[in-house]
Amino acid sequence: MIKFYSEESAGFVMLDNVAGQVLTMMGHGGSKEGAVDGEVLSSALDKLTSAVAREQDKADSGNPEEQGGGDDWEEAEDGDEPKPVSISARATPLIEMLRRAKDADGYVMWRSE
């Protein structure tokens, strides 16, 4: 688990695989510990929001059959099979933390828990 924290917002944790994915998207892949502030924070926020938008565009333009919108749609609605959580939803807490830190001229740190 990776814990993210900043003075400008509440801390939160992500599973290693998800944290690794969002850290890679913001240009800090492979780091289990680190921090961003100033210009690096702005760059990380821009990279992450752009990457998430690209992933969302891919999901929105995909084949409805592959997205669970085909014949088995009713079965998915029954709750028998969990729906996957999008990277957009998973990255939202970090995006908000980065935005708040940027607005307050602060920082965001992360480390393995």
Coordinates of N, CA, C and O in Angstrom, one line a residue, residues 2-105:
I2 N 0.4 2.2 -0.7 CA 1.1 3.5 -0.8 C 0.2 4.6 -0.1 O -1.0 4.7 -0.5
K3 N 0.8 5.3 0.8 CA 0.1 6.4 1.4 C 0.5 7.7 0.8 O 1.7 8.0 0.7
F4 N -0.5 8.5 0.5 CA -0.3 9.9 -0.1 C -0.8 10.9 1.0 O -1.8 10.7 1.6
Y5 N 0.0 11.9 1.2 CA -0.3 12.9 2.1 C 0.2 14.3 1.7 O 1.1 14.4 1.0
S6 N -0.5 15.3 2.3 CA -0.2 16.7 2.0 C -0.8 17.5 3.2 O -1.8 17.1 3.8
E7 N -0.2 18.7 3.5 CA -0.8 19.5 4.5 C -2.1 20.1 4.1 O -2.9 20.5 5.0
E8 N -2.4 20.2 2.8 CA -3.6 20.8 2.3 C -4.8 19.9 2.2 O -5.9 20.4 1.9
S9 N -4.7 18.6 2.4 CA -5.8 17.7 2.3 C -5.5 16.4 3.1 O -4.4 16.2 3.5
A10 N -6.6 15.7 3.4 CA -6.5 14.5 4.1 C -5.7 13.4 3.4 O -5.8 13.3 2.1
G11 N -4.9 12.6 4.1 CA -4.2 11.5 3.4 C -5.1 10.4 3.1 O -6.2 10.3 3.5
F12 N -4.6 9.5 2.2 CA -5.3 8.3 1.8 C -4.3 7.3 1.3 O -3.1 7.6 1.1
V13 N -4.8 6.1 1.2 CA -3.9 5.0 0.7 C -4.4 4.4 -0.6 O -5.6 4.4 -0.8
M14 N -3.5 3.8 -1.4 CA -3.9 3.1 -2.6 C -3.1 1.8 -2.6 O -2.0 1.7 -2.0
L15 N -3.7 0.8 -3.2 CA -3.0 -0.5 -3.4 C -1.8 -0.2 -4.3 O -1.8 0.7 -5.1
D16 N -0.7 -1.0 -4.1 CA 0.5 -0.8 -4.8 C 0.3 -0.7 -6.3 O 0.9 0.1 -7.0
N17 N -0.5 -1.7 -6.9 CA -0.6 -1.7 -8.3 C -1.4 -0.4 -8.9 O -1.0 0.1 -9.9
V18 N -2.4 0.0 -8.2 CA -3.1 1.3 -8.6 C -2.2 2.5 -8.4 O -2.1 3.3 -9.3
A19 N -1.5 2.6 -7.3 CA -0.6 3.7 -7.0 C 0.5 3.7 -8.1 O 0.9 4.8 -8.6
G20 N 1.0 2.5 -8.4 CA 2.1 2.5 -9.4 C 1.6 3.0 -10.7 O 2.3 3.7 -11.5
Q21 N 0.4 2.7 -11.1 CA -0.2 3.1 -12.3 C -0.4 4.7 -12.4 O 0.0 5.3 -13.3
V22 N -0.9 5.2 -11.3 CA -1.1 6.7 -11.3 C 0.2 7.4 -11.1 O 0.4 8.5 -11.7
L23 N 1.1 6.9 -10.4 CA 2.4 7.5 -10.3 C 3.2 7.5 -11.7 O 3.8 8.5 -12.0
T24 N 3.0 6.4 -12.4 CA 3.6 6.4 -13.8 C 2.9 7.4 -14.6 O 3.6 8.1 -15.4
M25 N 1.6 7.5 -14.5 CA 0.9 8.5 -15.3 C 1.4 10.0 -15.0 O 1.4 10.8 -15.9
M26 N 1.8 10.2 -13.8 CA 2.2 11.6 -13.4 C 3.7 11.8 -13.6 O 4.2 12.8 -13.2
G27 N 4.4 10.7 -14.1 CA 5.8 10.9 -14.4 C 6.7 10.4 -13.3 O 7.9 10.7 -13.3
H28 N 6.2 9.7 -12.3 CA 7.0 9.2 -11.2 C 6.9 7.7 -11.0 O 6.9 7.2 -9.8
G29 N 6.8 7.0 -12.1 CA 6.6 5.5 -12.0 C 7.8 4.9 -11.4 O 8.9 5.3 -11.5
G30 N 7.5 3.8 -10.7 CA 8.6 3.0 -10.1 C 9.1 3.5 -8.7 O 9.9 2.9 -8.1
S31 N 8.5 4.7 -8.3 CA 9.0 5.2 -7.0 C 7.9 4.9 -5.9 O 6.8 5.2 -6.0
K32 N 8.4 4.2 -4.9 CA 7.5 3.8 -3.8 C 7.5 4.9 -2.7 O 6.8 4.9 -1.7
E33 N 8.4 5.9 -2.9 CA 8.5 7.0 -2.0 C 9.0 8.2 -2.8 O 9.8 8.2 -3.7
G34 N 8.3 9.4 -2.5 CA 8.7 10.6 -3.2 C 7.9 11.8 -2.8 O 7.0 11.7 -1.9
A35 N 8.1 12.9 -3.4 CA 7.4 14.1 -3.2 C 7.4 15.0 -4.4 O 8.4 14.9 -5.2
V36 N 6.4 15.8 -4.5 CA 6.4 16.8 -5.6 C 6.0 18.2 -5.0 O 5.1 18.2 -4.1
D37 N 6.6 19.2 -5.5 CA 6.2 20.6 -5.1 C 6.5 21.5 -6.2 O 7.2 21.1 -7.2
G38 N 6.1 22.8 -6.1 CA 6.4 23.8 -7.1 C 6.1 23.4 -8.5 O 5.0 22.9 -8.8
E39 N 7.1 23.6 -9.4 CA 6.9 23.3 -10.9 C 6.7 21.8 -11.1 O 6.0 21.5 -12.0
V40 N 7.4 21.0 -10.4 CA 7.3 19.6 -10.5 C 5.8 19.1 -10.2 O 5.3 18.3 -10.9
L41 N 5.2 19.7 -9.2 CA 3.9 19.4 -8.8 C 2.9 19.8 -10.0 O 2.0 19.0 -10.3
S42 N 3.1 21.0 -10.5 CA 2.2 21.4 -11.6 C 2.4 20.5 -12.8 O 1.4 20.1 -13.4
S43 N 3.6 20.1 -13.1 CA 3.8 19.2 -14.2 C 3.2 17.8 -14.0 O 2.6 17.2 -14.9
A44 N 3.3 17.3 -12.7 CA 2.7 16.0 -12.4 C 1.2 16.0 -12.5 O 0.6 15.1 -13.0
L45 N 0.6 17.1 -12.0 CA -0.8 17.3 -12.1 C -1.3 17.3 -13.6 O -2.2 16.6 -14.0
D46 N -0.6 18.1 -14.4 CA -0.9 18.1 -15.9 C -0.8 16.7 -16.5 O -1.7 16.3 -17.3
K47 N 0.3 16.1 -16.2 CA 0.5 14.7 -16.8 C -0.6 13.8 -16.4 O -1.1 13.0 -17.2
L48 N -0.9 13.8 -15.1 CA -1.9 12.8 -14.6 C -3.3 13.1 -15.2 O -4.0 12.2 -15.6
T49 N -3.7 14.4 -15.2 CA -5.0 14.7 -15.7 C -5.1 14.4 -17.2 O -6.1 13.9 -17.7
S50 N -4.0 14.6 -17.9 CA -4.0 14.3 -19.4 C -4.1 12.8 -19.6 O -4.9 12.3 -20.5
A51 N -3.4 12.0 -18.8 CA -3.4 10.6 -19.0 C -4.7 10.0 -18.6 O -5.2 9.1 -19.3
V52 N -5.3 10.5 -17.6 CA -6.7 10.0 -17.1 C -7.7 10.4 -18.2 O -8.5 9.6 -18.6
A53 N -7.6 11.6 -18.8 CA -8.5 12.0 -19.9 C -8.3 11.0 -21.1 O -9.3 10.6 -21.7
R54 N -7.1 10.7 -21.4 CA -6.9 9.8 -22.6 C -7.5 8.4 -22.3 O -8.1 7.8 -23.1
E55 N -7.3 7.9 -21.0 CA -7.9 6.6 -20.7 C -9.4 6.7 -20.7 O -10.1 5.7 -21.2
Q56 N -10.0 7.8 -20.3 CA -11.5 8.0 -20.3 C -12.0 8.0 -21.8 O -13.0 7.4 -22.1
D57 N -11.2 8.7 -22.6 CA -11.6 8.7 -24.1 C -11.6 7.3 -24.7 O -12.4 7.0 -25.5
K58 N -10.6 6.5 -24.3 CA -10.5 5.1 -24.8 C -11.7 4.3 -24.4 O -12.3 3.6 -25.1
A59 N -12.0 4.5 -23.1 CA -13.2 3.7 -22.6 C -14.5 4.2 -23.2 O -15.4 3.4 -23.5
D60 N -14.6 5.5 -23.4 CA -15.9 6.0 -24.0 C -16.0 5.6 -25.5 O -17.1 5.5 -25.9
S61 N -14.9 5.5 -26.2 CA -15.0 5.2 -27.6 C -14.9 3.7 -27.9 O -15.0 3.3 -29.1
G62 N -14.8 2.9 -26.9 CA -14.7 1.4 -27.1 C -15.9 0.8 -27.6 O -17.0 1.4 -27.6
N63 N -15.8 -0.5 -27.9 CA -17.0 -1.3 -28.3 C -17.9 -1.6 -27.1 O -17.5 -2.1 -26.1
P64 N -19.2 -1.2 -27.2 CA -20.1 -1.5 -26.1 C -20.2 -2.9 -25.6 O -20.4 -3.2 -24.5
E65 N -20.0 -3.9 -26.6 CA -19.9 -5.3 -26.2 C -18.8 -5.6 -25.2 O -19.0 -6.3 -24.3
E66 N -17.7 -4.9 -25.4 CA -16.5 -5.1 -24.5 C -16.7 -4.4 -23.2 O -16.0 -4.7 -22.2
Q67 N -17.5 -3.4 -23.1 CA -17.7 -2.6 -21.9 C -18.9 -3.2 -21.1 O -19.3 -2.5 -20.2
G68 N -19.4 -4.3 -21.4 CA -20.5 -4.9 -20.7 C -21.9 -4.3 -21.1 O -22.9 -4.5 -20.4
G69 N -22.0 -3.7 -22.2 CA -23.2 -3.1 -22.7 C -24.0 -4.0 -23.6 O -25.0 -3.6 -24.2
G70 N -23.6 -5.2 -23.8 CA -24.3 -6.2 -24.7 C -25.4 -6.9 -24.1 O -26.1 -6.5 -23.2
D71 N -25.5 -8.2 -24.5 CA -26.6 -9.0 -24.0 C -26.5 -9.3 -22.5 O -27.6 -9.6 -21.9
D72 N -25.4 -9.3 -21.9 CA -25.3 -9.6 -20.5 C -25.4 -8.4 -19.6 O -25.1 -8.4 -18.4
W73 N -25.9 -7.3 -20.1 CA -26.1 -6.1 -19.3 C -27.0 -6.3 -18.1 O -26.7 -5.9 -17.0
E74 N -28.1 -7.0 -18.3 CA -29.0 -7.3 -17.2 C -28.3 -8.1 -16.1 O -28.5 -7.8 -14.9
E75 N -27.5 -9.0 -16.5 CA -26.8 -9.8 -15.5 C -25.9 -8.9 -14.6 O -25.8 -9.1 -13.4
A76 N -25.2 -8.0 -15.3 CA -24.3 -7.1 -14.6 C -25.0 -6.2 -13.6 O -24.5 -5.9 -12.5
E77 N -26.2 -5.8 -13.9 CA -27.0 -5.0 -13.1 C -27.5 -5.7 -11.8 O -27.9 -5.1 -10.9
D78 N -27.6 -7.1 -11.9 CA -28.1 -7.8 -10.8 C -27.1 -7.8 -9.6 O -27.4 -8.2 -8.5
G79 N -25.9 -7.4 -9.9 CA -24.9 -7.3 -8.8 C -24.1 -8.6 -8.7 O -23.3 -8.8 -7.8
D80 N -24.3 -9.6 -9.6 CA -23.6 -10.8 -9.5 C -22.1 -10.6 -9.8 O -21.3 -11.3 -9.2
E81 N -21.8 -9.7 -10.7 CA -20.4 -9.5 -11.1 C -20.1 -8.0 -10.8 O -20.8 -7.1 -11.2
P82 N -19.0 -7.8 -10.1 CA -18.7 -6.4 -9.8 C -18.2 -5.7 -11.0 O -17.6 -6.3 -11.9
K83 N -18.6 -4.4 -11.1 CA -18.1 -3.6 -12.2 C -16.7 -3.1 -11.9 O -16.4 -2.7 -10.8
P84 N -15.8 -3.1 -12.9 CA -14.5 -2.6 -12.6 C -14.5 -1.1 -12.3 O -15.3 -0.3 -12.9
V85 N -13.6 -0.6 -11.5 CA -13.5 0.8 -11.1 C -12.5 1.4 -12.1 O -11.4 0.9 -12.3
S86 N -12.9 2.5 -12.7 CA -12.1 3.1 -13.7 C -10.9 3.8 -13.1 O -10.9 4.1 -11.9
I87 N -9.8 4.0 -13.9 CA -8.6 4.7 -13.4 C -9.0 6.1 -13.1 O -8.4 6.7 -12.2
S88 N -10.0 6.7 -13.8 CA -10.4 8.0 -13.5 C -10.9 8.1 -12.1 O -10.6 9.1 -11.3
A89 N -11.7 7.2 -11.7 CA -12.3 7.2 -10.3 C -11.2 6.9 -9.3 O -11.1 7.6 -8.2
R90 N -10.2 6.1 -9.6 CA -9.2 5.7 -8.7 C -8.2 6.9 -8.5 O -7.6 7.1 -7.5
A91 N -8.0 7.7 -9.6 CA -7.0 8.8 -9.6 C -7.6 10.1 -9.0 O -6.9 11.0 -8.6
T92 N -8.9 10.2 -8.9 CA -9.6 11.4 -8.4 C -9.0 11.9 -7.1 O -8.8 13.1 -7.0
P93 N -8.9 11.1 -6.1 CA -8.4 11.7 -4.8 C -7.0 12.3 -5.0 O -6.7 13.3 -4.4
L94 N -6.1 11.7 -5.8 CA -4.8 12.2 -6.0 C -4.8 13.5 -6.8 O -4.1 14.4 -6.5
I95 N -5.7 13.5 -7.8 CA -5.8 14.7 -8.6 C -6.3 15.9 -7.7 O -5.7 17.0 -7.8
E96 N -7.2 15.6 -6.9 CA -7.7 16.7 -5.9 C -6.6 17.1 -5.0 O -6.5 18.3 -4.7
M97 N -5.9 16.2 -4.5 CA -4.8 16.5 -3.5 C -3.7 17.3 -4.2 O -3.2 18.4 -3.7
L98 N -3.4 17.0 -5.5 CA -2.4 17.7 -6.2 C -2.9 19.2 -6.5 O -2.2 20.1 -6.4
R99 N -4.2 19.3 -6.9 CA -4.8 20.6 -7.1 C -4.7 21.5 -5.9 O -4.4 22.7 -6.0
R100 N -5.1 20.9 -4.8 CA -5.1 21.7 -3.5 C -3.7 22.1 -3.1 O -3.5 23.3 -2.7
A101 N -2.8 21.2 -3.3 CA -1.4 21.6 -3.0 C -0.8 22.6 -3.9 O -0.1 23.5 -3.5
K102 N -1.2 22.5 -5.2 CA -0.7 23.5 -6.2 C -1.3 24.9 -5.8 O -0.6 25.9 -5.8
D103 N -2.6 25.0 -5.5 CA -3.2 26.2 -5.1 C -2.7 26.9 -3.9 O -2.6 28.1 -3.8
A104 N -2.2 26.0 -3.0 CA -1.6 26.5 -1.7 C -0.1 26.6 -1.7 O 0.5 26.9 -0.7
D105 N 0.5 26.4 -2.9 CA 1.9 26.4 -3.1 C 2.5 25.4 -2.1 O 3.5 25.7 -1.4

